[in-house]
């Protein structure tokens, strides 16, 4: 994946110097992407957009669009809020990225826990990374 969001330096400089609103709704909505693919797009991609936003000199609003199912691993009433992570998200993601594709394929259901798919799992991790 491209660390610079695929934006040329000249265009990035224009964004940094002129953008005042960023709405990030980018994601892979393929519910069954391989875990590493979903992480690259939904987790790392969100972080890359936030990094760009932090550089913007005139930024007034940054909005991250998530999914209604980001907390679908919870039972009972679910508030519309960011829940504190119960694990070190960055460490957990590094662990996933260090695993072989075969290891992930064999353990994926265990790795994503109570989430029904890699989409909701990685969107949940992304939200917790943005807090």
Short mmCIF file of the N, C-alpha and C atoms (twelve columns), coordinates in Angstrom:
data_MODEL
# 
_entry.id   MODEL 
# 
loop_
_atom_site.group_PDB 
_atom_site.id 
_atom_site.type_symbol 
_atom_site.label_atom_id 
_atom_site.label_alt_id 
_atom_site.label_comp_id 
_atom_site.label_asym_id 
_atom_site.label_seq_id 
_atom_site.Cartn_x 
_atom_site.Cartn_y 
_atom_site.Cartn_z 
_atom_site.pdbx_PDB_model_num 
ATOM 1   N N  . UNK A 1   0.830   -1.182  0.000  1 
ATOM 2   C CA . UNK A 1   0.000   0.000   0.000  1 
ATOM 3   C C  . UNK A 1   0.875   1.246   0.000  1 
ATOM 4   N N  . UNK A 2   0.324   2.325   -0.444 1 
ATOM 5   C CA . UNK A 2   1.069   3.564   -0.589 1 
ATOM 6   C C  . UNK A 2   0.964   4.402   0.680  1 
ATOM 7   N N  . UNK A 3   2.110   4.665   1.295  1 
ATOM 8   C CA . UNK A 3   2.127   5.453   2.528  1 
ATOM 9   C C  . UNK A 3   1.646   6.879   2.323  1 
ATOM 10  N N  . UNK A 4   1.699   7.377   1.111  1 
ATOM 11  C CA . UNK A 4   1.287   8.753   0.838  1 
ATOM 12  C C  . UNK A 4   -0.101  8.834   0.224  1 
ATOM 13  N N  . UNK A 5   -0.889  7.794   0.390  1 
ATOM 14  C CA . UNK A 5   -2.261  7.756   -0.123 1 
ATOM 15  C C  . UNK A 5   -2.323  7.879   -1.640 1 
ATOM 16  N N  . UNK A 6   -1.213  7.654   -2.302 1 
ATOM 17  C CA . UNK A 6   -1.190  7.764   -3.759 1 
ATOM 18  C C  . UNK A 6   -1.222  9.197   -4.251 1 
ATOM 19  N N  . UNK A 7   -0.937  10.145  -3.354 1 
ATOM 20  C CA . UNK A 7   -0.985  11.566  -3.697 1 
ATOM 21  C C  . UNK A 7   0.435   12.040  -4.026 1 
ATOM 22  N N  . UNK A 8   0.576   12.679  -5.174 1 
ATOM 23  C CA . UNK A 8   1.877   13.248  -5.546 1 
ATOM 24  C C  . UNK A 8   2.271   14.330  -4.545 1 
ATOM 25  N N  . UNK A 9   3.571   14.538  -4.358 1 
ATOM 26  C CA . UNK A 9   4.060   15.532  -3.400 1 
ATOM 27  C C  . UNK A 9   3.462   16.913  -3.667 1 
ATOM 28  N N  . UNK A 10  3.389   17.302  -4.934 1 
ATOM 29  C CA . UNK A 10  2.846   18.618  -5.281 1 
ATOM 30  C C  . UNK A 10  1.389   18.736  -4.847 1 
ATOM 31  N N  . UNK A 11  0.618   17.682  -5.062 1 
ATOM 32  C CA . UNK A 11  -0.797  17.696  -4.678 1 
ATOM 33  C C  . UNK A 11  -0.961  17.643  -3.163 1 
ATOM 34  N N  . UNK A 12  -0.092  16.893  -2.510 1 
ATOM 35  C CA . UNK A 12  -0.132  16.832  -1.047 1 
ATOM 36  C C  . UNK A 12  0.153   18.214  -0.464 1 
ATOM 37  N N  . UNK A 13  1.130   18.910  -1.034 1 
ATOM 38  C CA . UNK A 13  1.452   20.265  -0.573 1 
ATOM 39  C C  . UNK A 13  0.251   21.201  -0.735 1 
ATOM 40  N N  . UNK A 14  -0.468  21.065  -1.842 1 
ATOM 41  C CA . UNK A 14  -1.676  21.873  -2.048 1 
ATOM 42  C C  . UNK A 14  -2.696  21.568  -0.955 1 
ATOM 43  N N  . UNK A 15  -2.885  20.281  -0.672 1 
ATOM 44  C CA . UNK A 15  -3.828  19.893  0.404  1 
ATOM 45  C C  . UNK A 15  -3.396  20.497  1.735  1 
ATOM 46  N N  . UNK A 16  -2.128  20.348  2.064  1 
ATOM 47  C CA . UNK A 16  -1.613  20.834  3.347  1 
ATOM 48  C C  . UNK A 16  -1.822  22.335  3.498  1 
ATOM 49  N N  . UNK A 17  -1.713  23.052  2.405  1 
ATOM 50  C CA . UNK A 17  -1.791  24.515  2.470  1 
ATOM 51  C C  . UNK A 17  -3.178  25.093  2.230  1 
ATOM 52  N N  . UNK A 18  -4.130  24.293  1.743  1 
ATOM 53  C CA . UNK A 18  -5.433  24.875  1.401  1 
ATOM 54  C C  . UNK A 18  -6.647  24.167  1.993  1 
ATOM 55  N N  . UNK A 19  -6.539  22.910  2.325  1 
ATOM 56  C CA . UNK A 19  -7.713  22.141  2.772  1 
ATOM 57  C C  . UNK A 19  -8.119  22.550  4.185  1 
ATOM 58  N N  . UNK A 20  -9.445  22.724  4.376  1 
ATOM 59  C CA . UNK A 20  -9.924  23.023  5.724  1 
ATOM 60  C C  . UNK A 20  -10.956 22.000  6.219  1 
ATOM 61  N N  . UNK A 21  -11.393 21.087  5.350  1 
ATOM 62  C CA . UNK A 21  -12.325 20.037  5.748  1 
ATOM 63  C C  . UNK A 21  -11.888 18.721  5.106  1 
ATOM 64  N N  . UNK A 22  -11.809 17.672  5.901  1 
ATOM 65  C CA . UNK A 22  -11.538 16.326  5.380  1 
ATOM 66  C C  . UNK A 22  -12.627 15.403  5.907  1 
ATOM 67  N N  . UNK A 23  -13.265 14.695  4.985  1 
ATOM 68  C CA . UNK A 23  -14.242 13.658  5.332  1 
ATOM 69  C C  . UNK A 23  -13.706 12.358  4.750  1 
ATOM 70  N N  . UNK A 24  -13.287 11.453  5.619  1 
ATOM 71  C CA . UNK A 24  -12.725 10.184  5.161  1 
ATOM 72  C C  . UNK A 24  -13.786 9.095   5.243  1 
ATOM 73  N N  . UNK A 25  -14.224 8.645   4.099  1 
ATOM 74  C CA . UNK A 25  -15.183 7.539   4.058  1 
ATOM 75  C C  . UNK A 25  -14.599 6.355   3.299  1 
ATOM 76  N N  . UNK A 26  -13.308 6.395   3.031  1 
ATOM 77  C CA . UNK A 26  -12.658 5.324   2.274  1 
ATOM 78  C C  . UNK A 26  -12.590 4.057   3.104  1 
ATOM 79  N N  . UNK A 27  -12.897 2.943   2.471  1 
ATOM 80  C CA . UNK A 27  -12.812 1.633   3.128  1 
ATOM 81  C C  . UNK A 27  -13.049 0.557   2.087  1 
ATOM 82  N N  . UNK A 28  -12.582 -0.620  2.407  1 
ATOM 83  C CA . UNK A 28  -12.974 -1.773  1.610  1 
ATOM 84  C C  . UNK A 28  -14.195 -2.360  2.291  1 
ATOM 85  N N  . UNK A 29  -15.297 -2.412  1.571  1 
ATOM 86  C CA . UNK A 29  -16.523 -2.971  2.150  1 
ATOM 87  C C  . UNK A 29  -16.717 -4.425  1.737  1 
ATOM 88  N N  . UNK A 30  -15.658 -5.018  1.221  1 
ATOM 89  C CA . UNK A 30  -15.692 -6.457  0.987  1 
ATOM 90  C C  . UNK A 30  -15.570 -7.103  2.366  1 
ATOM 91  N N  . UNK A 31  -16.626 -7.678  2.834  1 
ATOM 92  C CA . UNK A 31  -16.660 -8.199  4.204  1 
ATOM 93  C C  . UNK A 31  -15.652 -9.307  4.445  1 
ATOM 94  N N  . UNK A 32  -15.196 -9.960  3.406  1 
ATOM 95  C CA . UNK A 32  -14.326 -11.121 3.586  1 
ATOM 96  C C  . UNK A 32  -12.950 -10.942 2.965  1 
ATOM 97  N N  . UNK A 33  -12.458 -9.696  2.928  1 
ATOM 98  C CA . UNK A 33  -11.070 -9.491  2.510  1 
ATOM 99  C C  . UNK A 33  -10.169 -10.287 3.443  1 
ATOM 100 N N  . UNK A 34  -9.040  -10.779 2.927  1 
ATOM 101 C CA . UNK A 34  -8.051  -11.367 3.840  1 
ATOM 102 C C  . UNK A 34  -7.691  -10.334 4.908  1 
ATOM 103 N N  . UNK A 35  -7.406  -10.775 6.104  1 
ATOM 104 C CA . UNK A 35  -7.192  -9.871  7.234  1 
ATOM 105 C C  . UNK A 35  -6.136  -8.812  6.939  1 
ATOM 106 N N  . UNK A 36  -4.999  -9.200  6.369  1 
ATOM 107 C CA . UNK A 36  -3.945  -8.216  6.096  1 
ATOM 108 C C  . UNK A 36  -4.400  -7.170  5.076  1 
ATOM 109 N N  . UNK A 37  -5.165  -7.566  4.098  1 
ATOM 110 C CA . UNK A 37  -5.691  -6.628  3.110  1 
ATOM 111 C C  . UNK A 37  -6.645  -5.646  3.772  1 
ATOM 112 N N  . UNK A 38  -7.557  -6.162  4.579  1 
ATOM 113 C CA . UNK A 38  -8.519  -5.307  5.283  1 
ATOM 114 C C  . UNK A 38  -7.798  -4.349  6.230  1 
ATOM 115 N N  . UNK A 39  -6.744  -4.818  6.884  1 
ATOM 116 C CA . UNK A 39  -5.971  -3.938  7.767  1 
ATOM 117 C C  . UNK A 39  -5.302  -2.823  6.972  1 
ATOM 118 N N  . UNK A 40  -4.704  -3.154  5.831  1 
ATOM 119 C CA . UNK A 40  -4.028  -2.138  5.016  1 
ATOM 120 C C  . UNK A 40  -4.995  -1.031  4.609  1 
ATOM 121 N N  . UNK A 41  -6.203  -1.403  4.237  1 
ATOM 122 C CA . UNK A 41  -7.162  -0.411  3.744  1 
ATOM 123 C C  . UNK A 41  -7.887  0.282   4.891  1 
ATOM 124 N N  . UNK A 42  -8.509  -0.491  5.762  1 
ATOM 125 C CA . UNK A 42  -9.406  0.076   6.774  1 
ATOM 126 C C  . UNK A 42  -8.684  0.615   8.011  1 
ATOM 127 N N  . UNK A 43  -7.591  -0.005  8.390  1 
ATOM 128 C CA . UNK A 43  -6.856  0.436   9.587  1 
ATOM 129 C C  . UNK A 43  -5.743  1.417   9.205  1 
ATOM 130 N N  . UNK A 44  -4.788  0.942   8.408  1 
ATOM 131 C CA . UNK A 44  -3.662  1.808   8.053  1 
ATOM 132 C C  . UNK A 44  -4.108  2.970   7.167  1 
ATOM 133 N N  . UNK A 45  -5.055  2.739   6.278  1 
ATOM 134 C CA . UNK A 45  -5.551  3.814   5.415  1 
ATOM 135 C C  . UNK A 45  -6.140  4.957   6.213  1 
ATOM 136 N N  . UNK A 46  -6.940  4.634   7.218  1 
ATOM 137 C CA . UNK A 46  -7.519  5.676   8.081  1 
ATOM 138 C C  . UNK A 46  -6.416  6.456   8.793  1 
ATOM 139 N N  . UNK A 47  -5.402  5.757   9.250  1 
ATOM 140 C CA . UNK A 47  -4.284  6.419   9.918  1 
ATOM 141 C C  . UNK A 47  -3.533  7.345   8.984  1 
ATOM 142 N N  . UNK A 48  -3.384  6.920   7.727  1 
ATOM 143 C CA . UNK A 48  -2.677  7.757   6.749  1 
ATOM 144 C C  . UNK A 48  -3.458  9.039   6.449  1 
ATOM 145 N N  . UNK A 49  -4.775  8.927   6.359  1 
ATOM 146 C CA . UNK A 49  -5.592  10.127  6.120  1 
ATOM 147 C C  . UNK A 49  -5.503  11.053  7.334  1 
ATOM 148 N N  . UNK A 50  -5.539  10.488  8.533  1 
ATOM 149 C CA . UNK A 50  -5.403  11.305  9.745  1 
ATOM 150 C C  . UNK A 50  -4.039  11.988  9.787  1 
ATOM 151 N N  . UNK A 51  -2.984  11.286  9.391  1 
ATOM 152 C CA . UNK A 51  -1.655  11.902  9.340  1 
ATOM 153 C C  . UNK A 51  -1.650  13.110  8.407  1 
ATOM 154 N N  . UNK A 52  -2.284  12.955  7.246  1 
ATOM 155 C CA . UNK A 52  -2.392  14.082  6.315  1 
ATOM 156 C C  . UNK A 52  -3.161  15.234  6.962  1 
ATOM 157 N N  . UNK A 53  -4.261  14.903  7.623  1 
ATOM 158 C CA . UNK A 53  -5.082  15.937  8.268  1 
ATOM 159 C C  . UNK A 53  -4.278  16.713  9.300  1 
ATOM 160 N N  . UNK A 54  -3.432  16.029  10.043 1 
ATOM 161 C CA . UNK A 54  -2.615  16.692  11.067 1 
ATOM 162 C C  . UNK A 54  -1.623  17.678  10.462 1 
ATOM 163 N N  . UNK A 55  -1.271  17.483  9.194  1 
ATOM 164 C CA . UNK A 55  -0.347  18.396  8.519  1 
ATOM 165 C C  . UNK A 55  -1.057  19.617  7.930  1 
ATOM 166 N N  . UNK A 56  -2.361  19.527  7.752  1 
ATOM 167 C CA . UNK A 56  -3.103  20.603  7.092  1 
ATOM 168 C C  . UNK A 56  -3.122  21.858  7.968  1 
ATOM 169 N N  . UNK A 57  -2.638  22.944  7.408  1 
ATOM 170 C CA . UNK A 57  -2.458  24.184  8.158  1 
ATOM 171 C C  . UNK A 57  -3.759  24.901  8.484  1 
ATOM 172 N N  . UNK A 58  -4.813  24.629  7.711  1 
ATOM 173 C CA . UNK A 58  -6.075  25.352  7.898  1 
ATOM 174 C C  . UNK A 58  -7.238  24.416  8.227  1 
ATOM 175 N N  . UNK A 59  -6.924  23.230  8.693  1 
ATOM 176 C CA . UNK A 59  -7.974  22.238  8.946  1 
ATOM 177 C C  . UNK A 59  -8.899  22.691  10.068 1 
ATOM 178 N N  . UNK A 60  -10.184 22.678  9.785  1 
ATOM 179 C CA . UNK A 60  -11.201 23.018  10.776 1 
ATOM 180 C C  . UNK A 60  -12.006 21.792  11.189 1 
ATOM 181 N N  . UNK A 61  -12.205 20.862  10.252 1 
ATOM 182 C CA . UNK A 61  -13.040 19.693  10.514 1 
ATOM 183 C C  . UNK A 61  -12.390 18.451  9.926  1 
ATOM 184 N N  . UNK A 62  -12.306 17.419  10.741 1 
ATOM 185 C CA . UNK A 62  -11.893 16.093  10.270 1 
ATOM 186 C C  . UNK A 62  -12.988 15.129  10.696 1 
ATOM 187 N N  . UNK A 63  -13.558 14.443  9.741  1 
ATOM 188 C CA . UNK A 63  -14.619 13.475  10.037 1 
ATOM 189 C C  . UNK A 63  -14.224 12.114  9.484  1 
ATOM 190 N N  . UNK A 64  -14.304 11.122  10.335 1 
ATOM 191 C CA . UNK A 64  -14.020 9.744   9.952  1 
ATOM 192 C C  . UNK A 64  -15.349 8.993   9.904  1 
ATOM 193 N N  . UNK A 65  -15.740 8.519   8.732  1 
ATOM 194 C CA . UNK A 65  -16.986 7.771   8.595  1 
ATOM 195 C C  . UNK A 65  -16.699 6.317   8.940  1 
ATOM 196 N N  . UNK A 66  -17.491 5.783   9.818  1 
ATOM 197 C CA . UNK A 66  -17.299 4.401   10.237 1 
ATOM 198 C C  . UNK A 66  -18.477 3.566   9.751  1 
ATOM 199 N N  . UNK A 67  -18.858 2.593   10.530 1 
ATOM 200 C CA . UNK A 67  -19.978 1.727   10.190 1 
ATOM 201 C C  . UNK A 67  -20.837 1.515   11.422 1 
ATOM 202 N N  . UNK A 68  -22.102 1.314   11.217 1 
ATOM 203 C CA . UNK A 68  -23.015 1.053   12.341 1 
ATOM 204 C C  . UNK A 68  -22.663 -0.259  13.042 1 
ATOM 205 N N  . UNK A 69  -21.874 -1.083  12.404 1 
ATOM 206 C CA . UNK A 69  -21.567 -2.415  12.937 1 
ATOM 207 C C  . UNK A 69  -20.195 -2.493  13.588 1 
ATOM 208 N N  . UNK A 70  -19.565 -1.340  13.831 1 
ATOM 209 C CA . UNK A 70  -18.214 -1.330  14.370 1 
ATOM 210 C C  . UNK A 70  -18.144 -1.950  15.768 1 
ATOM 211 N N  . UNK A 71  -19.243 -1.942  16.492 1 
ATOM 212 C CA . UNK A 71  -19.277 -2.544  17.831 1 
ATOM 213 C C  . UNK A 71  -20.191 -3.766  17.883 1 
ATOM 214 N N  . UNK A 72  -20.295 -4.459  16.771 1 
ATOM 215 C CA . UNK A 72  -21.209 -5.613  16.708 1 
ATOM 216 C C  . UNK A 72  -20.734 -6.791  17.553 1 
ATOM 217 N N  . UNK A 73  -19.564 -6.696  18.139 1 
ATOM 218 C CA . UNK A 73  -19.077 -7.753  19.024 1 
ATOM 219 C C  . UNK A 73  -19.631 -7.605  20.437 1 
ATOM 220 N N  . UNK A 74  -20.308 -6.500  20.701 1 
ATOM 221 C CA . UNK A 74  -20.876 -6.238  22.026 1 
ATOM 222 C C  . UNK A 74  -22.289 -6.804  22.123 1 
ATOM 223 N N  . UNK A 75  -22.684 -7.119  23.327 1 
ATOM 224 C CA . UNK A 75  -24.039 -7.615  23.580 1 
ATOM 225 C C  . UNK A 75  -24.860 -6.531  24.260 1 
ATOM 226 N N  . UNK A 76  -26.159 -6.604  24.099 1 
ATOM 227 C CA . UNK A 76  -27.046 -5.656  24.768 1 
ATOM 228 C C  . UNK A 76  -27.099 -4.319  24.066 1 
ATOM 229 N N  . UNK A 77  -27.467 -3.296  24.831 1 
ATOM 230 C CA . UNK A 77  -27.581 -1.955  24.290 1 
ATOM 231 C C  . UNK A 77  -26.187 -1.423  23.952 1 
ATOM 232 N N  . UNK A 78  -26.056 -0.863  22.777 1 
ATOM 233 C CA . UNK A 78  -24.769 -0.322  22.337 1 
ATOM 234 C C  . UNK A 78  -24.936 1.165   22.077 1 
ATOM 235 N N  . UNK A 79  -24.226 1.977   22.868 1 
ATOM 236 C CA . UNK A 79  -24.255 3.423   22.658 1 
ATOM 237 C C  . UNK A 79  -23.524 3.771   21.374 1 
ATOM 238 N N  . UNK A 80  -23.892 4.911   20.798 1 
ATOM 239 C CA . UNK A 80  -23.187 5.418   19.630 1 
ATOM 240 C C  . UNK A 80  -22.023 6.247   20.145 1 
ATOM 241 N N  . UNK A 81  -20.927 5.551   20.458 1 
ATOM 242 C CA . UNK A 81  -19.755 6.210   21.012 1 
ATOM 243 C C  . UNK A 81  -18.531 5.348   20.729 1 
ATOM 244 N N  . UNK A 82  -17.364 5.925   20.978 1 
ATOM 245 C CA . UNK A 82  -16.123 5.174   20.874 1 
ATOM 246 C C  . UNK A 82  -15.882 4.480   22.208 1 
ATOM 247 N N  . UNK A 83  -15.760 3.168   22.167 1 
ATOM 248 C CA . UNK A 83  -15.467 2.410   23.374 1 
ATOM 249 C C  . UNK A 83  -13.958 2.277   23.523 1 
ATOM 250 N N  . UNK A 84  -13.478 2.356   24.753 1 
ATOM 251 C CA . UNK A 84  -12.048 2.206   24.993 1 
ATOM 252 C C  . UNK A 84  -11.603 0.802   24.626 1 
ATOM 253 N N  . UNK A 85  -10.422 0.698   24.012 1 
ATOM 254 C CA . UNK A 85  -9.925  -0.631  23.663 1 
ATOM 255 C C  . UNK A 85  -9.569  -1.421  24.917 1 
ATOM 256 N N  . UNK A 86  -9.768  -2.715  24.852 1 
ATOM 257 C CA . UNK A 86  -9.413  -3.590  25.968 1 
ATOM 258 C C  . UNK A 86  -8.040  -4.212  25.751 1 
ATOM 259 N N  . UNK A 87  -7.440  -3.954  24.586 1 
ATOM 260 C CA . UNK A 87  -6.092  -4.430  24.274 1 
ATOM 261 C C  . UNK A 87  -5.303  -3.282  23.649 1 
ATOM 262 N N  . UNK A 88  -3.999  -3.446  23.566 1 
ATOM 263 C CA . UNK A 88  -3.152  -2.477  22.873 1 
ATOM 264 C C  . UNK A 88  -3.325  -2.729  21.381 1 
ATOM 265 N N  . UNK A 89  -4.110  -1.885  20.741 1 
ATOM 266 C CA . UNK A 89  -4.484  -2.080  19.336 1 
ATOM 267 C C  . UNK A 89  -3.253  -2.109  18.433 1 
ATOM 268 N N  . UNK A 90  -2.343  -1.162  18.591 1 
ATOM 269 C CA . UNK A 90  -1.158  -1.094  17.730 1 
ATOM 270 C C  . UNK A 90  -0.315  -2.367  17.848 1 
ATOM 271 N N  . UNK A 91  -0.143  -2.872  19.059 1 
ATOM 272 C CA . UNK A 91  0.617   -4.116  19.255 1 
ATOM 273 C C  . UNK A 91  -0.087  -5.293  18.602 1 
ATOM 274 N N  . UNK A 92  -1.384  -5.314  18.750 1 
ATOM 275 C CA . UNK A 92  -2.166  -6.406  18.158 1 
ATOM 276 C C  . UNK A 92  -2.051  -6.391  16.630 1 
ATOM 277 N N  . UNK A 93  -2.135  -5.225  16.038 1 
ATOM 278 C CA . UNK A 93  -2.017  -5.104  14.581 1 
ATOM 279 C C  . UNK A 93  -0.623  -5.521  14.128 1 
ATOM 280 N N  . UNK A 94  0.415   -5.094  14.856 1 
ATOM 281 C CA . UNK A 94  1.786   -5.513  14.510 1 
ATOM 282 C C  . UNK A 94  1.902   -7.032  14.549 1 
ATOM 283 N N  . UNK A 95  1.272   -7.639  15.530 1 
ATOM 284 C CA . UNK A 95  1.271   -9.104  15.644 1 
ATOM 285 C C  . UNK A 95  0.641   -9.730  14.401 1 
ATOM 286 N N  . UNK A 96  -0.516  -9.221  13.979 1 
ATOM 287 C CA . UNK A 96  -1.188  -9.751  12.787 1 
ATOM 288 C C  . UNK A 96  -0.301  -9.605  11.555 1 
ATOM 289 N N  . UNK A 97  0.316   -8.427  11.417 1 
ATOM 290 C CA . UNK A 97  1.117   -8.153  10.220 1 
ATOM 291 C C  . UNK A 97  2.386   -9.002  10.182 1 
ATOM 292 N N  . UNK A 98  2.830   -9.494  11.330 1 
ATOM 293 C CA . UNK A 98  4.031   -10.331 11.368 1 
ATOM 294 C C  . UNK A 98  3.715   -11.802 11.076 1 
ATOM 295 N N  . UNK A 99  2.441   -12.151 11.075 1 
ATOM 296 C CA . UNK A 99  2.048   -13.536 10.821 1 
ATOM 297 C C  . UNK A 99  2.061   -13.831 9.319  1 
ATOM 298 N N  . UNK A 100 2.297   -15.083 8.989  1 
ATOM 299 C CA . UNK A 100 2.238   -15.477 7.579  1 
ATOM 300 C C  . UNK A 100 0.774   -15.526 7.141  1 
ATOM 301 N N  . UNK A 101 0.565   -15.441 5.845  1 
ATOM 302 C CA . UNK A 101 -0.798  -15.522 5.315  1 
ATOM 303 C C  . UNK A 101 -1.444  -16.848 5.694  1 
ATOM 304 N N  . UNK A 102 -0.663  -17.924 5.704  1 
ATOM 305 C CA . UNK A 102 -1.194  -19.234 6.072  1 
ATOM 306 C C  . UNK A 102 -1.615  -19.259 7.536  1 
ATOM 307 N N  . UNK A 103 -0.785  -18.692 8.411  1 
ATOM 308 C CA . UNK A 103 -1.149  -18.630 9.837  1 
ATOM 309 C C  . UNK A 103 -2.459  -17.873 10.031 1 
ATOM 310 N N  . UNK A 104 -2.590  -16.755 9.348  1 
ATOM 311 C CA . UNK A 104 -3.805  -15.955 9.479  1 
ATOM 312 C C  . UNK A 104 -4.999  -16.726 8.941  1 
ATOM 313 N N  . UNK A 105 -4.843  -17.349 7.792  1 
ATOM 314 C CA . UNK A 105 -5.955  -18.094 7.203  1 
ATOM 315 C C  . UNK A 105 -6.431  -19.193 8.149  1 
ATOM 316 N N  . UNK A 106 -5.496  -19.897 8.769  1 
ATOM 317 C CA . UNK A 106 -5.840  -20.994 9.679  1 
ATOM 318 C C  . UNK A 106 -6.464  -20.501 10.982 1 
ATOM 319 N N  . UNK A 107 -6.135  -19.281 11.407 1 
ATOM 320 C CA . UNK A 107 -6.584  -18.783 12.707 1 
ATOM 321 C C  . UNK A 107 -7.542  -17.598 12.624 1 
ATOM 322 N N  . UNK A 108 -7.961  -17.230 11.422 1 
ATOM 323 C CA . UNK A 108 -8.697  -15.980 11.258 1 
ATOM 324 C C  . UNK A 108 -9.920  -15.865 12.161 1 
ATOM 325 N N  . UNK A 109 -10.725 -16.904 12.252 1 
ATOM 326 C CA . UNK A 109 -11.930 -16.789 13.083 1 
ATOM 327 C C  . UNK A 109 -11.562 -16.550 14.547 1 
ATOM 328 N N  . UNK A 110 -10.487 -17.136 15.003 1 
ATOM 329 C CA . UNK A 110 -10.024 -16.905 16.379 1 
ATOM 330 C C  . UNK A 110 -9.473  -15.484 16.520 1 
ATOM 331 N N  . UNK A 111 -8.737  -15.015 15.516 1 
ATOM 332 C CA . UNK A 111 -8.118  -13.693 15.569 1 
ATOM 333 C C  . UNK A 111 -9.145  -12.569 15.620 1 
ATOM 334 N N  . UNK A 112 -10.240 -12.709 14.865 1 
ATOM 335 C CA . UNK A 112 -11.235 -11.628 14.828 1 
ATOM 336 C C  . UNK A 112 -12.288 -11.774 15.923 1 
ATOM 337 N N  . UNK A 113 -12.232 -12.854 16.672 1 
ATOM 338 C CA . UNK A 113 -13.096 -13.024 17.839 1 
ATOM 339 C C  . UNK A 113 -14.570 -13.023 17.503 1 
ATOM 340 N N  . UNK A 114 -15.347 -12.191 18.183 1 
ATOM 341 C CA . UNK A 114 -16.803 -12.154 18.021 1 
ATOM 342 C C  . UNK A 114 -17.275 -11.327 16.832 1 
ATOM 343 N N  . UNK A 115 -16.346 -10.827 16.032 1 
ATOM 344 C CA . UNK A 115 -16.732 -10.073 14.838 1 
ATOM 345 C C  . UNK A 115 -17.086 -11.055 13.723 1 
ATOM 346 N N  . UNK A 116 -18.114 -10.743 12.937 1 
ATOM 347 C CA . UNK A 116 -18.548 -11.680 11.894 1 
ATOM 348 C C  . UNK A 116 -17.651 -11.692 10.651 1 
ATOM 349 N N  . UNK A 117 -16.803 -10.660 10.497 1 
ATOM 350 C CA . UNK A 117 -15.987 -10.587 9.285  1 
ATOM 351 C C  . UNK A 117 -14.827 -9.611  9.492  1 
ATOM 352 N N  . UNK A 118 -13.913 -9.613  8.535  1 
ATOM 353 C CA . UNK A 118 -12.733 -8.751  8.648  1 
ATOM 354 C C  . UNK A 118 -13.079 -7.271  8.485  1 
ATOM 355 N N  . UNK A 119 -14.150 -6.963  7.784  1 
ATOM 356 C CA . UNK A 119 -14.561 -5.563  7.604  1 
ATOM 357 C C  . UNK A 119 -14.895 -4.931  8.954  1 
ATOM 358 N N  . UNK A 120 -15.827 -5.512  9.695  1 
ATOM 359 C CA . UNK A 120 -16.237 -4.924  10.968 1 
ATOM 360 C C  . UNK A 120 -15.082 -4.939  11.974 1 
ATOM 361 N N  . UNK A 121 -14.274 -5.975  11.934 1 
ATOM 362 C CA . UNK A 121 -13.132 -6.087  12.840 1 
ATOM 363 C C  . UNK A 121 -12.121 -4.973  12.592 1 
ATOM 364 N N  . UNK A 122 -11.735 -4.768  11.339 1 
ATOM 365 C CA . UNK A 122 -10.716 -3.754  11.036 1 
ATOM 366 C C  . UNK A 122 -11.262 -2.335  11.186 1 
ATOM 367 N N  . UNK A 123 -12.539 -2.125  10.937 1 
ATOM 368 C CA . UNK A 123 -13.126 -0.810  11.173 1 
ATOM 369 C C  . UNK A 123 -13.140 -0.505  12.671 1 
ATOM 370 N N  . UNK A 124 -13.383 -1.504  13.500 1 
ATOM 371 C CA . UNK A 124 -13.332 -1.340  14.948 1 
ATOM 372 C C  . UNK A 124 -11.924 -0.958  15.386 1 
ATOM 373 N N  . UNK A 125 -10.927 -1.662  14.867 1 
ATOM 374 C CA . UNK A 125 -9.540  -1.341  15.209 1 
ATOM 375 C C  . UNK A 125 -9.181  0.068   14.766 1 
ATOM 376 N N  . UNK A 126 -9.649  0.457   13.585 1 
ATOM 377 C CA . UNK A 126 -9.350  1.798   13.065 1 
ATOM 378 C C  . UNK A 126 -9.920  2.865   13.976 1 
ATOM 379 N N  . UNK A 127 -11.151 2.690   14.431 1 
ATOM 380 C CA . UNK A 127 -11.753 3.686   15.330 1 
ATOM 381 C C  . UNK A 127 -10.926 3.824   16.603 1 
ATOM 382 N N  . UNK A 128 -10.518 2.700   17.137 1 
ATOM 383 C CA . UNK A 128 -9.750  2.732   18.392 1 
ATOM 384 C C  . UNK A 128 -8.373  3.340   18.169 1 
ATOM 385 N N  . UNK A 129 -7.844  3.220   16.976 1 
ATOM 386 C CA . UNK A 129 -6.545  3.808   16.646 1 
ATOM 387 C C  . UNK A 129 -6.648  5.321   16.495 1 
ATOM 388 N N  . UNK A 130 -7.825  5.830   16.160 1 
ATOM 389 C CA . UNK A 130 -7.997  7.253   15.914 1 
ATOM 390 C C  . UNK A 130 -8.300  8.048   17.174 1 
ATOM 391 N N  . UNK A 131 -8.554  7.365   18.254 1 
ATOM 392 C CA . UNK A 131 -8.918  8.054   19.501 1 
ATOM 393 C C  . UNK A 131 -7.716  8.760   20.090 1 
# 
